Short mmCIF file of C-alpha atoms and ligand atoms in Angstrom, two decimals:
data_model
loop_
_atom_site.label_atom_id
_atom_site.label_comp_id
_atom_site.label_asym_id
_atom_site.label_seq_id
_atom_site.Cartn_x
_atom_site.Cartn_y
_atom_site.Cartn_z
CA MET A 1196 -0.03 -0.01 -0.04
CA ASN A 1197 1.42 3.36 -0.87
CA ASP A 1198 1.51 5.77 2.10
CA GLN A 1199 2.77 8.76 0.08
CA VAL A 1200 -0.06 11.33 0.27
CA VAL A 1201 1.72 13.95 -1.86
CA ASN A 1202 4.47 13.61 -4.41
CA ILE A 1203 5.56 16.65 -6.49
CA ARG A 1204 8.23 16.24 -8.96
CA GLY A 1205 9.83 18.99 -11.11
CA LEU A 1206 6.98 21.54 -10.46
CA HIS A 1207 7.04 24.79 -12.54
CA LYS A 1208 4.56 27.35 -11.66
CA HIS A 1209 4.72 30.97 -13.27
CA PHE A 1210 2.18 33.78 -12.87
CA ARG A 1211 1.71 36.23 -15.74
CA SER A 1212 1.41 39.64 -14.21
CA ALA A 1213 1.20 43.03 -16.33
CA GLY A 1214 2.71 41.14 -19.24
CA GLU A 1215 5.80 39.75 -17.19
CA ASP A 1216 6.40 36.24 -16.09
CA VAL A 1217 6.57 35.75 -12.56
CA PRO A 1218 8.24 32.49 -11.58
CA VAL A 1219 7.21 31.08 -8.34
CA PHE A 1220 8.33 27.36 -8.51
CA GLU A 1221 11.15 26.16 -10.69
CA ASN A 1222 11.91 22.42 -10.66
CA PHE A 1223 10.36 22.17 -7.22
CA SER A 1224 9.87 18.57 -5.54
CA LEU A 1225 8.20 17.47 -2.43
CA SER A 1226 6.98 14.60 -0.94
CA LEU A 1227 4.89 13.94 2.33
CA ASN A 1228 3.81 10.60 3.80
CA ALA A 1229 0.74 9.49 5.79
CA GLY A 1230 0.92 10.90 9.25
CA GLU A 1231 3.44 13.71 8.62
CA SER A 1232 3.23 17.24 9.33
CA LEU A 1233 5.02 19.84 7.28
CA ALA A 1234 5.59 23.48 8.13
CA VAL A 1235 6.19 25.61 4.99
CA MET A 1236 8.10 28.85 5.74
CA GLY A 1237 9.67 31.53 3.83
CA PRO A 1238 9.37 35.43 3.21
CA SER A 1239 6.20 36.99 2.00
CA GLY A 1240 5.82 36.33 -1.74
CA SER A 1241 7.89 33.08 -1.63
CA GLY A 1242 4.95 30.92 -2.75
CA LYS A 1243 3.61 29.27 0.32
CA SER A 1244 -0.12 30.17 -0.50
CA THR A 1245 0.53 29.29 -4.17
CA LEU A 1246 1.82 25.73 -3.13
CA LEU A 1247 -1.37 25.13 -0.89
CA ASN A 1248 -3.55 26.46 -3.72
CA VAL A 1249 -1.92 24.16 -6.35
CA LEU A 1250 -2.39 21.15 -3.99
CA SER A 1251 -6.04 21.92 -3.61
CA GLY A 1252 -6.74 22.36 -7.13
CA LEU A 1253 -7.44 26.00 -7.10
CA GLU A 1254 -4.45 27.14 -8.92
CA PRO A 1255 -3.19 25.40 -12.11
CA TRP A 1256 0.65 24.65 -12.52
CA SER A 1257 2.69 25.10 -15.61
CA SER A 1258 4.44 21.77 -15.77
CA GLY A 1259 5.75 18.92 -13.74
CA SER A 1260 3.98 16.04 -11.89
CA ILE A 1261 1.78 15.97 -8.93
CA GLU A 1262 0.57 12.75 -7.36
CA LEU A 1263 -2.10 12.87 -4.46
CA PHE A 1264 -2.82 9.54 -2.70
CA GLY A 1265 -1.05 7.76 -5.37
CA LYS A 1266 -2.83 9.11 -8.29
CA GLU A 1267 -1.41 11.36 -11.01
CA MET A 1268 -3.43 14.60 -11.06
CA SER A 1269 -3.92 17.00 -13.86
CA PRO A 1270 -4.46 20.78 -13.45
CA ARG A 1271 -7.58 20.43 -15.80
CA ASP A 1272 -9.48 17.56 -13.95
CA ASP A 1273 -12.00 19.80 -12.26
CA ALA A 1274 -14.33 17.02 -11.23
CA ARG A 1275 -11.55 15.11 -9.54
CA TRP A 1276 -10.35 18.10 -7.63
CA ALA A 1277 -13.76 19.02 -6.56
CA SER A 1278 -14.34 15.56 -5.37
CA LEU A 1279 -11.11 15.62 -3.28
CA ARG A 1280 -11.97 18.87 -1.82
CA ARG A 1281 -15.46 17.50 -0.81
CA SER A 1282 -14.16 14.36 0.98
CA ALA A 1283 -10.37 14.01 1.30
CA ILE A 1284 -8.54 17.40 1.29
CA ALA A 1285 -9.42 20.05 3.98
CA THR A 1286 -8.41 23.59 3.29
CA VAL A 1287 -8.12 26.14 6.04
CA PHE A 1288 -7.57 29.44 4.24
CA GLN A 1289 -7.54 32.97 5.54
CA GLU A 1290 -10.79 33.79 3.51
CA ALA A 1291 -12.47 31.18 5.45
CA ASN A 1292 -14.86 29.10 3.20
CA LEU A 1293 -17.90 29.44 5.27
CA MET A 1294 -21.30 29.74 3.68
CA PRO A 1295 -22.61 33.25 4.77
CA ALA A 1296 -26.20 32.25 5.10
CA LEU A 1297 -25.66 29.37 7.44
CA THR A 1298 -24.54 29.67 11.19
CA LEU A 1299 -21.45 28.24 12.35
CA ALA A 1300 -23.03 24.96 13.68
CA GLU A 1301 -24.88 24.60 10.37
CA ASN A 1302 -21.66 25.13 8.35
CA LEU A 1303 -19.97 22.39 10.51
CA ARG A 1304 -22.86 19.93 9.90
CA LEU A 1305 -22.98 20.74 6.23
CA ARG A 1306 -19.32 20.14 5.75
CA ALA A 1307 -19.49 16.75 7.51
CA GLU A 1308 -22.43 15.83 5.43
CA LEU A 1309 -20.89 16.68 2.19
CA ALA A 1310 -17.91 14.53 3.03
CA GLY A 1311 -20.13 11.63 3.90
CA ARG A 1312 -19.35 11.80 7.58
CA GLU A 1313 -21.24 11.32 10.78
CA SER A 1314 -22.81 14.40 11.99
CA PRO A 1315 -20.28 16.13 14.26
CA ASP A 1316 -20.50 17.16 17.96
CA VAL A 1317 -20.69 20.76 17.03
CA THR A 1318 -20.37 22.05 20.64
CA ASP A 1319 -17.39 19.95 21.31
CA TRP A 1320 -15.54 21.13 18.16
CA LEU A 1321 -16.35 24.83 18.64
CA GLU A 1322 -15.19 24.65 22.40
CA LYS A 1323 -11.90 22.88 21.45
CA LEU A 1324 -11.28 25.96 19.45
CA GLY A 1325 -12.27 28.59 21.83
CA LEU A 1326 -15.50 29.31 19.97
CA GLU A 1327 -18.10 28.09 22.71
CA GLY A 1328 -21.39 29.84 22.60
CA LEU A 1329 -20.88 30.96 18.92
CA ASP A 1330 -22.67 28.13 17.24
CA ARG A 1331 -25.86 30.11 16.35
CA ARG A 1332 -23.86 33.12 14.88
CA PHE A 1333 -23.60 33.66 11.11
CA PRO A 1334 -20.05 34.12 9.57
CA ASP A 1335 -20.53 37.89 9.48
CA GLN A 1336 -21.41 38.12 13.15
CA VAL A 1337 -17.87 36.69 14.34
CA SER A 1338 -14.50 38.27 13.96
CA GLY A 1339 -11.88 37.37 11.36
CA GLY A 1340 -9.83 35.05 13.73
CA GLN A 1341 -13.05 33.38 14.98
CA ARG A 1342 -14.11 32.75 11.24
CA GLN A 1343 -10.61 31.15 10.70
CA ARG A 1344 -11.07 29.05 13.65
CA ALA A 1345 -14.64 27.82 12.47
CA ALA A 1346 -12.89 26.86 9.19
CA LEU A 1347 -10.47 24.86 11.19
CA ALA A 1348 -13.46 23.13 13.01
CA MET A 1349 -14.98 22.42 9.74
CA ALA A 1350 -11.78 20.90 8.51
CA PHE A 1351 -11.84 18.64 11.45
CA ALA A 1352 -15.60 17.83 11.21
CA MET A 1353 -14.85 16.57 7.62
CA VAL A 1354 -12.26 13.92 8.99
CA PRO A 1355 -10.04 14.67 5.77
CA GLU A 1356 -7.01 12.69 4.59
CA LEU A 1357 -4.99 15.70 4.12
CA ILE A 1358 -5.20 19.28 5.75
CA LEU A 1359 -3.72 22.35 4.00
CA ALA A 1360 -3.75 25.16 6.38
CA ASP A 1361 -2.49 28.76 5.27
CA GLU A 1362 -1.32 30.66 8.39
CA PRO A 1363 -4.10 29.05 10.61
CA THR A 1364 -2.92 31.02 13.62
CA GLY A 1365 -1.81 33.97 11.65
CA SER A 1366 -4.53 36.55 12.99
CA LEU A 1367 -4.72 35.04 16.41
CA ASP A 1368 -3.25 36.34 20.00
CA ARG A 1369 -0.45 34.03 21.42
CA LYS A 1370 -2.89 32.26 23.93
CA THR A 1371 -5.50 31.41 21.28
CA ALA A 1372 -2.94 30.66 18.79
CA GLU A 1373 -1.42 27.95 21.28
CA ARG A 1374 -4.91 26.61 21.97
CA VAL A 1375 -5.60 26.18 18.25
CA ALA A 1376 -2.20 24.72 17.65
CA ASP A 1377 -2.94 22.25 20.27
CA ALA A 1378 -6.25 21.20 18.83
CA MET A 1379 -4.86 20.88 15.32
CA PHE A 1380 -1.79 18.58 16.54
CA ARG A 1381 -4.02 16.51 18.64
CA PHE A 1382 -6.41 16.03 15.63
CA GLN A 1383 -3.34 15.36 13.40
CA ARG A 1384 -2.00 12.56 15.75
CA ARG A 1385 -5.25 11.06 16.75
CA ASN A 1386 -6.25 10.73 12.92
CA GLY A 1387 -2.85 10.09 11.51
CA CYS A 1388 -4.01 12.91 9.13
CA PRO A 1389 -1.11 14.63 7.28
CA LEU A 1390 -0.88 18.32 7.40
CA ILE A 1391 0.87 21.00 5.55
CA LEU A 1392 0.72 24.29 7.02
CA ALA A 1393 2.22 27.67 5.69
CA THR A 1394 3.32 29.82 8.74
CA HIS A 1395 5.40 32.74 9.61
CA ASP A 1396 5.56 31.58 13.10
CA PRO A 1397 8.76 29.63 14.13
CA ASP A 1398 7.15 28.18 17.32
CA LEU A 1399 4.23 26.77 15.25
CA ALA A 1400 6.69 25.32 12.66
CA GLU A 1401 8.66 23.68 15.39
CA ARG A 1402 5.74 21.53 16.37
CA CYS A 1403 5.71 20.15 12.97
CA GLY A 1404 7.71 17.16 12.07
CA ARG A 1405 9.37 18.81 9.12
CA THR A 1406 10.03 22.27 7.93
CA LEU A 1407 10.46 23.42 4.46
CA THR A 1408 11.58 27.07 3.68
CA LEU A 1409 10.81 28.67 0.37
CA ASN A 1410 13.26 31.24 -1.10
CA SER A 1411 12.24 34.56 -2.10
CA HIS A 1412 12.02 35.32 -5.67
CA GLY A 1413 13.44 38.86 -5.29
N1 LIG B 2587 -2.96 35.80 -9.27
C1 LIG B 2587 -1.55 36.04 -9.19
N2 LIG B 2587 -1.16 36.83 -10.20
C2 LIG B 2587 0.21 37.09 -10.29
N3 LIG B 2587 1.07 36.74 -9.39
C3 LIG B 2587 0.74 36.35 -8.24
C4 LIG B 2587 -0.67 35.74 -8.15
N4 LIG B 2587 -0.71 35.26 -6.94
C5 LIG B 2587 0.27 35.18 -6.24
N5 LIG B 2587 1.25 35.89 -7.24
C6 LIG B 2587 2.77 36.17 -6.96
O1 LIG B 2587 3.37 34.78 -6.70
C7 LIG B 2587 4.24 34.90 -5.61
C8 LIG B 2587 3.97 33.99 -4.57
O2 LIG B 2587 2.80 34.31 -3.88
P1 LIG B 2587 2.14 33.66 -2.46
O3 LIG B 2587 0.78 34.31 -2.17
O4 LIG B 2587 2.18 32.20 -2.75
O5 LIG B 2587 3.34 34.11 -1.54
P2 LIG B 2587 3.23 33.73 0.15
O6 LIG B 2587 4.62 32.93 0.36
O7 LIG B 2587 1.97 32.96 0.60
O8 LIG B 2587 3.41 35.08 0.77
P3 LIG B 2587 2.54 35.66 2.16
O9 LIG B 2587 3.69 35.25 3.39
O10 LIG B 2587 2.58 37.14 1.96
O11 LIG B 2587 1.41 35.07 2.45
C9 LIG B 2587 4.48 36.44 -5.24
O12 LIG B 2587 5.44 37.06 -5.96
C10 LIG B 2587 2.98 36.91 -5.69
O13 LIG B 2587 3.18 38.33 -5.98
MG1 LIG B 2588 0.28 33.56 1.64
#
């Protein structure tokens, strides 16, 4: 059985911006096995978010090969990417992917249902992330940091096979950030769920099994 979750070989990713070619990855390779946690660090603009976007099928790449869960991916296979995002890959991005018309509790339940999981213990998940009492609030009735934590709770409720988190503690105070990191690593260990997180926080990176530092593109 292949326990390689991510296998990137010779990735090239360029953006075109104002008629210019902006190279972000040139011949980039990375592999991640089941149960591993990887911190992606590097200066602003080095490509951390781009890497997570590529791995969630939200950003096409120029050339190179990407295998997820042992299967070769194509940047054009929208149906397969959508299916992975529904049931296997949880993304926790700054622009939290919450449905605005649903309360936090309803968002969690919907996420689990779409992934074919059991209905989650919403109160418990929200409490673990310091969001007790907010279950009936709508996303626009909570703060940015609270929305981000609700997005993480949704990722847990989905019981994914891979979590991609973009600065999951970026907008949080130290104490809340630690609580969130505790919940994240506890979930990761308990479920053996591999985790890739982009962060500027060396303390958070230190808690990951591996760290990858991307270079700036000057
Ligand atoms: N849609 C886009 N069009 C053109 N260039 C882009 C686009 N998105 C990102 N870039 C460029 O790609 C590079 C990598 O951006 P990315 O957002 O991945 O950086 P990052 O490491 O996540 O930075 P930060 O720490 O600030 O979040 C930057 O030079 C950025 O300007
Ligand atoms: Mg970023």
